[in-house]
């Protein structure tokens, strides 16, 4: 190894001081990650409301914009729309596939979308019922080459999805038209 000249040594010393200065500033604004004082128990989480209704594993849950209603999806092949204040089921929606991985409310709470291992997005209108009294299916969007792992409504007119085919796609709810197809992930989009 060649000998260190005076200029290199000076630069290394200056760099070391800058790194230490940066570490001190980062430490000052760092989040508190402690679990409390040693010997004391941290705050205890408690159950506020237990919602019972699924007969298999619950795979997803999403609250509506009003923070009162939630939708849950389960491997029992059902979506349940809940009133979280009372604990009552508002609607039970049977699915064509039990392999649901995502369920999401629209901003207004009028629509629920779900999908999973069936490689399709299904959108239901909670304000309209079909002949059986169930939420009316508005749209089934197919064309995914992998499972559907996530969905969100930016507004009531469009829905954005992430899937196992490494794509993010945006669709128009009313027509099912694809508005956006983003590729670039090297793995599943969750």
PDB file of N, CA and C in Angstrom, residues 51-124:
ATOM      1  N   UNK A  51     -65.034  -8.123  15.278  1.00  0.00           N
ATOM      2  CA  UNK A  51     -66.000  -8.358  14.211  1.00  0.00           C
ATOM      3  C   UNK A  51     -65.944  -9.832  13.826  1.00  0.00           C
ATOM      4  N   UNK A  52     -67.028 -10.548  14.065  1.00  0.00           N
ATOM      5  CA  UNK A  52     -67.079 -11.986  13.785  1.00  0.00           C
ATOM      6  C   UNK A  52     -68.014 -12.250  12.628  1.00  0.00           C
ATOM      7  N   UNK A  53     -67.545 -13.103  11.693  1.00  0.00           N
ATOM      8  CA  UNK A  53     -68.420 -13.430  10.574  1.00  0.00           C
ATOM      9  C   UNK A  53     -67.765 -14.315   9.539  1.00  0.00           C
ATOM     10  N   UNK A  54     -66.464 -14.201   9.348  1.00  0.00           N
ATOM     11  CA  UNK A  54     -65.777 -15.046   8.375  1.00  0.00           C
ATOM     12  C   UNK A  54     -65.525 -16.422   8.998  1.00  0.00           C
ATOM     13  N   UNK A  55     -65.478 -17.445   8.145  1.00  0.00           N
ATOM     14  CA  UNK A  55     -65.224 -18.796   8.644  1.00  0.00           C
ATOM     15  C   UNK A  55     -63.875 -19.333   8.170  1.00  0.00           C
ATOM     16  N   UNK A  56     -63.041 -18.449   7.604  1.00  0.00           N
ATOM     17  CA  UNK A  56     -61.694 -18.819   7.191  1.00  0.00           C
ATOM     18  C   UNK A  56     -60.802 -17.602   7.394  1.00  0.00           C
ATOM     19  N   UNK A  57     -59.549 -17.718   7.016  1.00  0.00           N
ATOM     20  CA  UNK A  57     -58.585 -16.642   7.236  1.00  0.00           C
ATOM     21  C   UNK A  57     -59.006 -15.361   6.537  1.00  0.00           C
ATOM     22  N   UNK A  58     -58.905 -14.243   7.245  1.00  0.00           N
ATOM     23  CA  UNK A  58     -59.144 -12.927   6.662  1.00  0.00           C
ATOM     24  C   UNK A  58     -57.837 -12.492   6.010  1.00  0.00           C
ATOM     25  N   UNK A  59     -57.899 -12.153   4.731  1.00  0.00           N
ATOM     26  CA  UNK A  59     -56.683 -11.814   3.983  1.00  0.00           C
ATOM     27  C   UNK A  59     -56.521 -10.326   3.737  1.00  0.00           C
ATOM     28  N   UNK A  60     -57.602  -9.537   3.896  1.00  0.00           N
ATOM     29  CA  UNK A  60     -57.497  -8.105   3.632  1.00  0.00           C
ATOM     30  C   UNK A  60     -58.618  -7.365   4.341  1.00  0.00           C
ATOM     31  N   UNK A  61     -58.351  -6.091   4.598  1.00  0.00           N
ATOM     32  CA  UNK A  61     -59.332  -5.237   5.250  1.00  0.00           C
ATOM     33  C   UNK A  61     -59.038  -3.796   4.853  1.00  0.00           C
ATOM     34  N   UNK A  62     -60.068  -2.994   4.642  1.00  0.00           N
ATOM     35  CA  UNK A  62     -59.885  -1.597   4.277  1.00  0.00           C
ATOM     36  C   UNK A  62     -61.031  -0.781   4.858  1.00  0.00           C
ATOM     37  N   UNK A  63     -60.699   0.360   5.467  1.00  0.00           N
ATOM     38  CA  UNK A  63     -61.711   1.254   6.005  1.00  0.00           C
ATOM     39  C   UNK A  63     -62.185   2.221   4.939  1.00  0.00           C
ATOM     40  N   UNK A  64     -63.462   2.569   5.020  1.00  0.00           N
ATOM     41  CA  UNK A  64     -64.006   3.565   4.099  1.00  0.00           C
ATOM     42  C   UNK A  64     -63.589   4.954   4.576  1.00  0.00           C
ATOM     43  N   UNK A  65     -63.877   5.949   3.765  1.00  0.00           N
ATOM     44  CA  UNK A  65     -63.502   7.314   4.097  1.00  0.00           C
ATOM     45  C   UNK A  65     -64.206   7.864   5.326  1.00  0.00           C
ATOM     46  N   UNK A  66     -65.340   7.276   5.720  1.00  0.00           N
ATOM     47  CA  UNK A  66     -66.061   7.776   6.891  1.00  0.00           C
ATOM     48  C   UNK A  66     -65.537   7.191   8.202  1.00  0.00           C
ATOM     49  N   UNK A  67     -64.556   6.290   8.128  1.00  0.00           N
ATOM     50  CA  UNK A  67     -63.944   5.645   9.299  1.00  0.00           C
ATOM     51  C   UNK A  67     -64.950   4.859  10.138  1.00  0.00           C
ATOM     52  N   UNK A  68     -66.104   4.643   9.604  1.00  0.00           N
ATOM     53  CA  UNK A  68     -67.108   3.844  10.307  1.00  0.00           C
ATOM     54  C   UNK A  68     -67.254   2.465   9.687  1.00  0.00           C
ATOM     55  N   UNK A  69     -67.155   2.403   8.364  1.00  0.00           N
ATOM     56  CA  UNK A  69     -67.367   1.142   7.654  1.00  0.00           C
ATOM     57  C   UNK A  69     -66.041   0.544   7.210  1.00  0.00           C
ATOM     58  N   UNK A  70     -66.019  -0.761   7.139  1.00  0.00           N
ATOM     59  CA  UNK A  70     -64.834  -1.476   6.659  1.00  0.00           C
ATOM     60  C   UNK A  70     -65.294  -2.617   5.778  1.00  0.00           C
ATOM     61  N   UNK A  71     -64.427  -3.032   4.875  1.00  0.00           N
ATOM     62  CA  UNK A  71     -64.685  -4.218   4.067  1.00  0.00           C
ATOM     63  C   UNK A  71     -63.561  -5.200   4.354  1.00  0.00           C
ATOM     64  N   UNK A  72     -63.920  -6.459   4.506  1.00  0.00           N
ATOM     65  CA  UNK A  72     -62.913  -7.499   4.731  1.00  0.00           C
ATOM     66  C   UNK A  72     -63.125  -8.607   3.709  1.00  0.00           C
ATOM     67  N   UNK A  73     -62.014  -9.200   3.297  1.00  0.00           N
ATOM     68  CA  UNK A  73     -62.056 -10.331   2.380  1.00  0.00           C
ATOM     69  C   UNK A  73     -61.435 -11.531   3.056  1.00  0.00           C
ATOM     70  N   UNK A  74     -61.946 -12.699   2.744  1.00  0.00           N
ATOM     71  CA  UNK A  74     -61.491 -13.904   3.423  1.00  0.00           C
ATOM     72  C   UNK A  74     -61.408 -15.073   2.453  1.00  0.00           C
ATOM     73  N   UNK A  75     -60.631 -16.067   2.864  1.00  0.00           N
ATOM     74  CA  UNK A  75     -60.531 -17.292   2.072  1.00  0.00           C
ATOM     75  C   UNK A  75     -61.806 -18.127   2.130  1.00  0.00           C
ATOM     76  N   UNK A  76     -62.833 -17.644   2.830  1.00  0.00           N
ATOM     77  CA  UNK A  76     -64.134 -18.314   2.786  1.00  0.00           C
ATOM     78  C   UNK A  76     -64.914 -17.901   1.530  1.00  0.00           C
ATOM     79  N   UNK A  77     -64.310 -17.013   0.703  1.00  0.00           N
ATOM     80  CA  UNK A  77     -64.949 -16.609  -0.547  1.00  0.00           C
ATOM     81  C   UNK A  77     -65.989 -15.535  -0.393  1.00  0.00           C
ATOM     82  N   UNK A  78     -65.858 -14.726   0.654  1.00  0.00           N
ATOM     83  CA  UNK A  78     -66.837 -13.676   0.881  1.00  0.00           C
ATOM     84  C   UNK A  78     -66.156 -12.353   1.215  1.00  0.00           C
ATOM     85  N   UNK A  79     -66.790 -11.267   0.767  1.00  0.00           N
ATOM     86  CA  UNK A  79     -66.474  -9.930   1.247  1.00  0.00           C
ATOM     87  C   UNK A  79     -67.561  -9.580   2.246  1.00  0.00           C
ATOM     88  N   UNK A  80     -67.176  -8.983   3.350  1.00  0.00           N
ATOM     89  CA  UNK A  80     -68.165  -8.506   4.311  1.00  0.00           C
ATOM     90  C   UNK A  80     -67.946  -7.016   4.512  1.00  0.00           C
ATOM     91  N   UNK A  81     -69.023  -6.254   4.360  1.00  0.00           N
ATOM     92  CA  UNK A  81     -69.003  -4.826   4.653  1.00  0.00           C
ATOM     93  C   UNK A  81     -69.548  -4.671   6.066  1.00  0.00           C
ATOM     94  N   UNK A  82     -68.757  -4.030   6.932  1.00  0.00           N
ATOM     95  CA  UNK A  82     -69.059  -3.925   8.356  1.00  0.00           C
ATOM     96  C   UNK A  82     -69.400  -2.499   8.759  1.00  0.00           C
ATOM     97  N   UNK A  83     -70.281  -2.379   9.748  1.00  0.00           N
ATOM     98  CA  UNK A  83     -70.430  -1.145  10.491  1.00  0.00           C
ATOM     99  C   UNK A  83     -69.584  -1.338  11.745  1.00  0.00           C
ATOM    100  N   UNK A  84     -68.441  -0.709  11.786  1.00  0.00           N
ATOM    101  CA  UNK A  84     -67.486  -0.949  12.872  1.00  0.00           C
ATOM    102  C   UNK A  84     -67.937  -0.352  14.197  1.00  0.00           C
ATOM    103  N   UNK A  85     -68.845   0.604  14.164  1.00  0.00           N
ATOM    104  CA  UNK A  85     -69.321   1.186  15.413  1.00  0.00           C
ATOM    105  C   UNK A  85     -70.250   0.226  16.150  1.00  0.00           C
ATOM    106  N   UNK A  86     -71.087  -0.484  15.385  1.00  0.00           N
ATOM    107  CA  UNK A  86     -72.030  -1.412  16.012  1.00  0.00           C
ATOM    108  C   UNK A  86     -71.538  -2.854  15.975  1.00  0.00           C
ATOM    109  N   UNK A  87     -70.630  -3.165  15.048  1.00  0.00           N
ATOM    110  CA  UNK A  87     -70.160  -4.540  14.879  1.00  0.00           C
ATOM    111  C   UNK A  87     -71.045  -5.353  13.959  1.00  0.00           C
ATOM    112  N   UNK A  88     -72.050  -4.723  13.363  1.00  0.00           N
ATOM    113  CA  UNK A  88     -72.986  -5.431  12.497  1.00  0.00           C
ATOM    114  C   UNK A  88     -72.453  -5.561  11.074  1.00  0.00           C
ATOM    115  N   UNK A  89     -72.859  -6.640  10.414  1.00  0.00           N
ATOM    116  CA  UNK A  89     -72.570  -6.815   8.994  1.00  0.00           C
ATOM    117  C   UNK A  89     -73.601  -6.016   8.211  1.00  0.00           C
ATOM    118  N   UNK A  90     -73.122  -5.207   7.271  1.00  0.00           N
ATOM    119  CA  UNK A  90     -74.025  -4.437   6.420  1.00  0.00           C
ATOM    120  C   UNK A  90     -74.390  -5.268   5.195  1.00  0.00           C
ATOM    121  N   UNK A  91     -73.371  -5.892   4.585  1.00  0.00           N
ATOM    122  CA  UNK A  91     -73.586  -6.739   3.410  1.00  0.00           C
ATOM    123  C   UNK A  91     -72.584  -7.879   3.420  1.00  0.00           C
ATOM    124  N   UNK A  92     -73.006  -9.005   2.906  1.00  0.00           N
ATOM    125  CA  UNK A  92     -72.116 -10.138   2.658  1.00  0.00           C
ATOM    126  C   UNK A  92     -72.166 -10.399   1.157  1.00  0.00           C
ATOM    127  N   UNK A  93     -71.007 -10.331   0.519  1.00  0.00           N
ATOM    128  CA  UNK A  93     -70.933 -10.482  -0.939  1.00  0.00           C
ATOM    129  C   UNK A  93     -70.194 -11.763  -1.269  1.00  0.00           C
ATOM    130  N   UNK A  94     -70.873 -12.763  -1.817  1.00  0.00           N
ATOM    131  CA  UNK A  94     -70.176 -13.989  -2.212  1.00  0.00           C
ATOM    132  C   UNK A  94     -69.317 -13.739  -3.453  1.00  0.00           C
ATOM    133  N   UNK A  95     -68.128 -14.306  -3.470  1.00  0.00           N
ATOM    134  CA  UNK A  95     -67.198 -14.114  -4.581  1.00  0.00           C
ATOM    135  C   UNK A  95     -67.141 -15.356  -5.447  1.00  0.00           C
ATOM    136  N   UNK A  96     -66.724 -15.181  -6.688  1.00  0.00           N
ATOM    137  CA  UNK A  96     -66.559 -16.330  -7.594  1.00  0.00           C
ATOM    138  C   UNK A  96     -65.341 -17.154  -7.215  1.00  0.00           C
ATOM    139  N   UNK A  97     -64.333 -16.491  -6.633  1.00  0.00           N
ATOM    140  CA  UNK A  97     -63.114 -17.181  -6.223  1.00  0.00           C
ATOM    141  C   UNK A  97     -62.861 -16.887  -4.752  1.00  0.00           C
ATOM    142  N   UNK A  98     -62.467 -17.889  -4.004  1.00  0.00           N
ATOM    143  CA  UNK A  98     -62.184 -17.707  -2.581  1.00  0.00           C
ATOM    144  C   UNK A  98     -60.810 -17.098  -2.340  1.00  0.00           C
ATOM    145  N   UNK A  99     -59.992 -17.012  -3.380  1.00  0.00           N
ATOM    146  CA  UNK A  99     -58.605 -16.570  -3.210  1.00  0.00           C
ATOM    147  C   UNK A  99     -58.477 -15.060  -3.329  1.00  0.00           C
ATOM    148  N   UNK A 100     -59.177 -14.335  -2.465  1.00  0.00           N
ATOM    149  CA  UNK A 100     -59.130 -12.872  -2.481  1.00  0.00           C
ATOM    150  C   UNK A 100     -57.896 -12.395  -1.713  1.00  0.00           C
ATOM    151  N   UNK A 101     -57.195 -11.408  -2.292  1.00  0.00           N
ATOM    152  CA  UNK A 101     -55.999 -10.864  -1.651  1.00  0.00           C
ATOM    153  C   UNK A 101     -56.125  -9.376  -1.349  1.00  0.00           C
ATOM    154  N   UNK A 102     -57.065  -8.697  -1.997  1.00  0.00           N
ATOM    155  CA  UNK A 102     -57.250  -7.274  -1.746  1.00  0.00           C
ATOM    156  C   UNK A 102     -58.727  -6.926  -1.845  1.00  0.00           C
ATOM    157  N   UNK A 103     -59.150  -6.035  -0.980  1.00  0.00           N
ATOM    158  CA  UNK A 103     -60.503  -5.487  -1.023  1.00  0.00           C
ATOM    159  C   UNK A 103     -60.387  -4.030  -0.603  1.00  0.00           C
ATOM    160  N   UNK A 104     -61.071  -3.145  -1.323  1.00  0.00           N
ATOM    161  CA  UNK A 104     -60.886  -1.722  -1.079  1.00  0.00           C
ATOM    162  C   UNK A 104     -62.175  -0.957  -1.349  1.00  0.00           C
ATOM    163  N   UNK A 105     -62.429   0.060  -0.523  1.00  0.00           N
ATOM    164  CA  UNK A 105     -63.548   0.965  -0.699  1.00  0.00           C
ATOM    165  C   UNK A 105     -63.155   2.096  -1.644  1.00  0.00           C
ATOM    166  N   UNK A 106     -64.137   2.620  -2.380  1.00  0.00           N
ATOM    167  CA  UNK A 106     -63.929   3.873  -3.109  1.00  0.00           C
ATOM    168  C   UNK A 106     -64.047   5.008  -2.090  1.00  0.00           C
ATOM    169  N   UNK A 107     -63.658   6.217  -2.483  1.00  0.00           N
ATOM    170  CA  UNK A 107     -63.690   7.353  -1.553  1.00  0.00           C
ATOM    171  C   UNK A 107     -65.090   7.637  -1.030  1.00  0.00           C
ATOM    172  N   UNK A 108     -66.088   7.541  -1.889  1.00  0.00           N
ATOM    173  CA  UNK A 108     -67.458   7.831  -1.470  1.00  0.00           C
ATOM    174  C   UNK A 108     -68.070   6.688  -0.663  1.00  0.00           C
ATOM    175  N   UNK A 109     -67.460   5.519  -0.726  1.00  0.00           N
ATOM    176  CA  UNK A 109     -68.031   4.352  -0.057  1.00  0.00           C
ATOM    177  C   UNK A 109     -69.084   3.664  -0.894  1.00  0.00           C
ATOM    178  N   UNK A 110     -69.278   4.102  -2.132  1.00  0.00           N
ATOM    179  CA  UNK A 110     -70.301   3.514  -3.003  1.00  0.00           C
ATOM    180  C   UNK A 110     -69.839   2.223  -3.665  1.00  0.00           C
ATOM    181  N   UNK A 111     -68.538   2.091  -3.890  1.00  0.00           N
ATOM    182  CA  UNK A 111     -68.000   0.925  -4.585  1.00  0.00           C
ATOM    183  C   UNK A 111     -67.007   0.171  -3.708  1.00  0.00           C
ATOM    184  N   UNK A 112     -66.942  -1.122  -3.957  1.00  0.00           N
ATOM    185  CA  UNK A 112     -65.923  -1.984  -3.366  1.00  0.00           C
ATOM    186  C   UNK A 112     -65.295  -2.761  -4.507  1.00  0.00           C
ATOM    187  N   UNK A 113     -63.970  -2.824  -4.523  1.00  0.00           N
ATOM    188  CA  UNK A 113     -63.262  -3.612  -5.534  1.00  0.00           C
ATOM    189  C   UNK A 113     -62.470  -4.695  -4.821  1.00  0.00           C
ATOM    190  N   UNK A 114     -62.331  -5.845  -5.476  1.00  0.00           N
ATOM    191  CA  UNK A 114     -61.555  -6.929  -4.889  1.00  0.00           C
ATOM    192  C   UNK A 114     -60.895  -7.750  -5.995  1.00  0.00           C
ATOM    193  N   UNK A 115     -59.914  -8.497  -5.613  1.00  0.00           N
ATOM    194  CA  UNK A 115     -59.224  -9.367  -6.553  1.00  0.00           C
ATOM    195  C   UNK A 115     -58.230 -10.239  -5.802  1.00  0.00           C
ATOM    196  N   UNK A 116     -57.608 -11.129  -6.543  1.00  0.00           N
ATOM    197  CA  UNK A 116     -56.653 -12.032  -5.907  1.00  0.00           C
ATOM    198  C   UNK A 116     -56.087 -13.011  -6.897  1.00  0.00           C
ATOM    199  N   UNK A 117     -56.098 -14.277  -6.505  1.00  0.00           N
ATOM    200  CA  UNK A 117     -55.487 -15.321  -7.313  1.00  0.00           C
ATOM    201  C   UNK A 117     -56.301 -15.672  -8.561  1.00  0.00           C
ATOM    202  N   UNK A 118     -57.472 -15.073  -8.716  1.00  0.00           N
ATOM    203  CA  UNK A 118     -58.268 -15.296  -9.928  1.00  0.00           C
ATOM    204  C   UNK A 118     -57.804 -14.406 -11.081  1.00  0.00           C
ATOM    205  N   UNK A 119     -56.800 -13.564 -10.829  1.00  0.00           N
ATOM    206  CA  UNK A 119     -56.207 -12.694 -11.857  1.00  0.00           C
ATOM    207  C   UNK A 119     -57.219 -11.727 -12.465  1.00  0.00           C
ATOM    208  N   UNK A 120     -58.172 -11.263 -11.649  1.00  0.00           N
ATOM    209  CA  UNK A 120     -59.109 -10.267 -12.157  1.00  0.00           C
ATOM    210  C   UNK A 120     -59.565  -9.351 -11.038  1.00  0.00           C
ATOM    211  N   UNK A 121     -59.986  -8.165 -11.441  1.00  0.00           N
ATOM    212  CA  UNK A 121     -60.513  -7.170 -10.521  1.00  0.00           C
ATOM    213  C   UNK A 121     -62.031  -7.144 -10.680  1.00  0.00           C
ATOM    214  N   UNK A 122     -62.733  -7.248  -9.571  1.00  0.00           N
ATOM    215  CA  UNK A 122     -64.190  -7.216  -9.593  1.00  0.00           C
ATOM    216  C   UNK A 122     -64.653  -6.009  -8.793  1.00  0.00           C
ATOM    217  N   UNK A 123     -65.547  -5.214  -9.370  1.00  0.00           N
ATOM    218  CA  UNK A 123     -66.035  -3.998  -8.723  1.00  0.00           C
ATOM    219  C   UNK A 123     -67.529  -4.154  -8.465  1.00  0.00           C
ATOM    220  N   UNK A 124     -67.942  -3.867  -7.222  1.00  0.00           N
ATOM    221  CA  UNK A 124     -69.340  -3.961  -6.813  1.00  0.00           C
ATOM    222  C   UNK A 124     -69.862  -2.584  -6.441  1.00  0.00           C
TER     223      UNK A 124
END
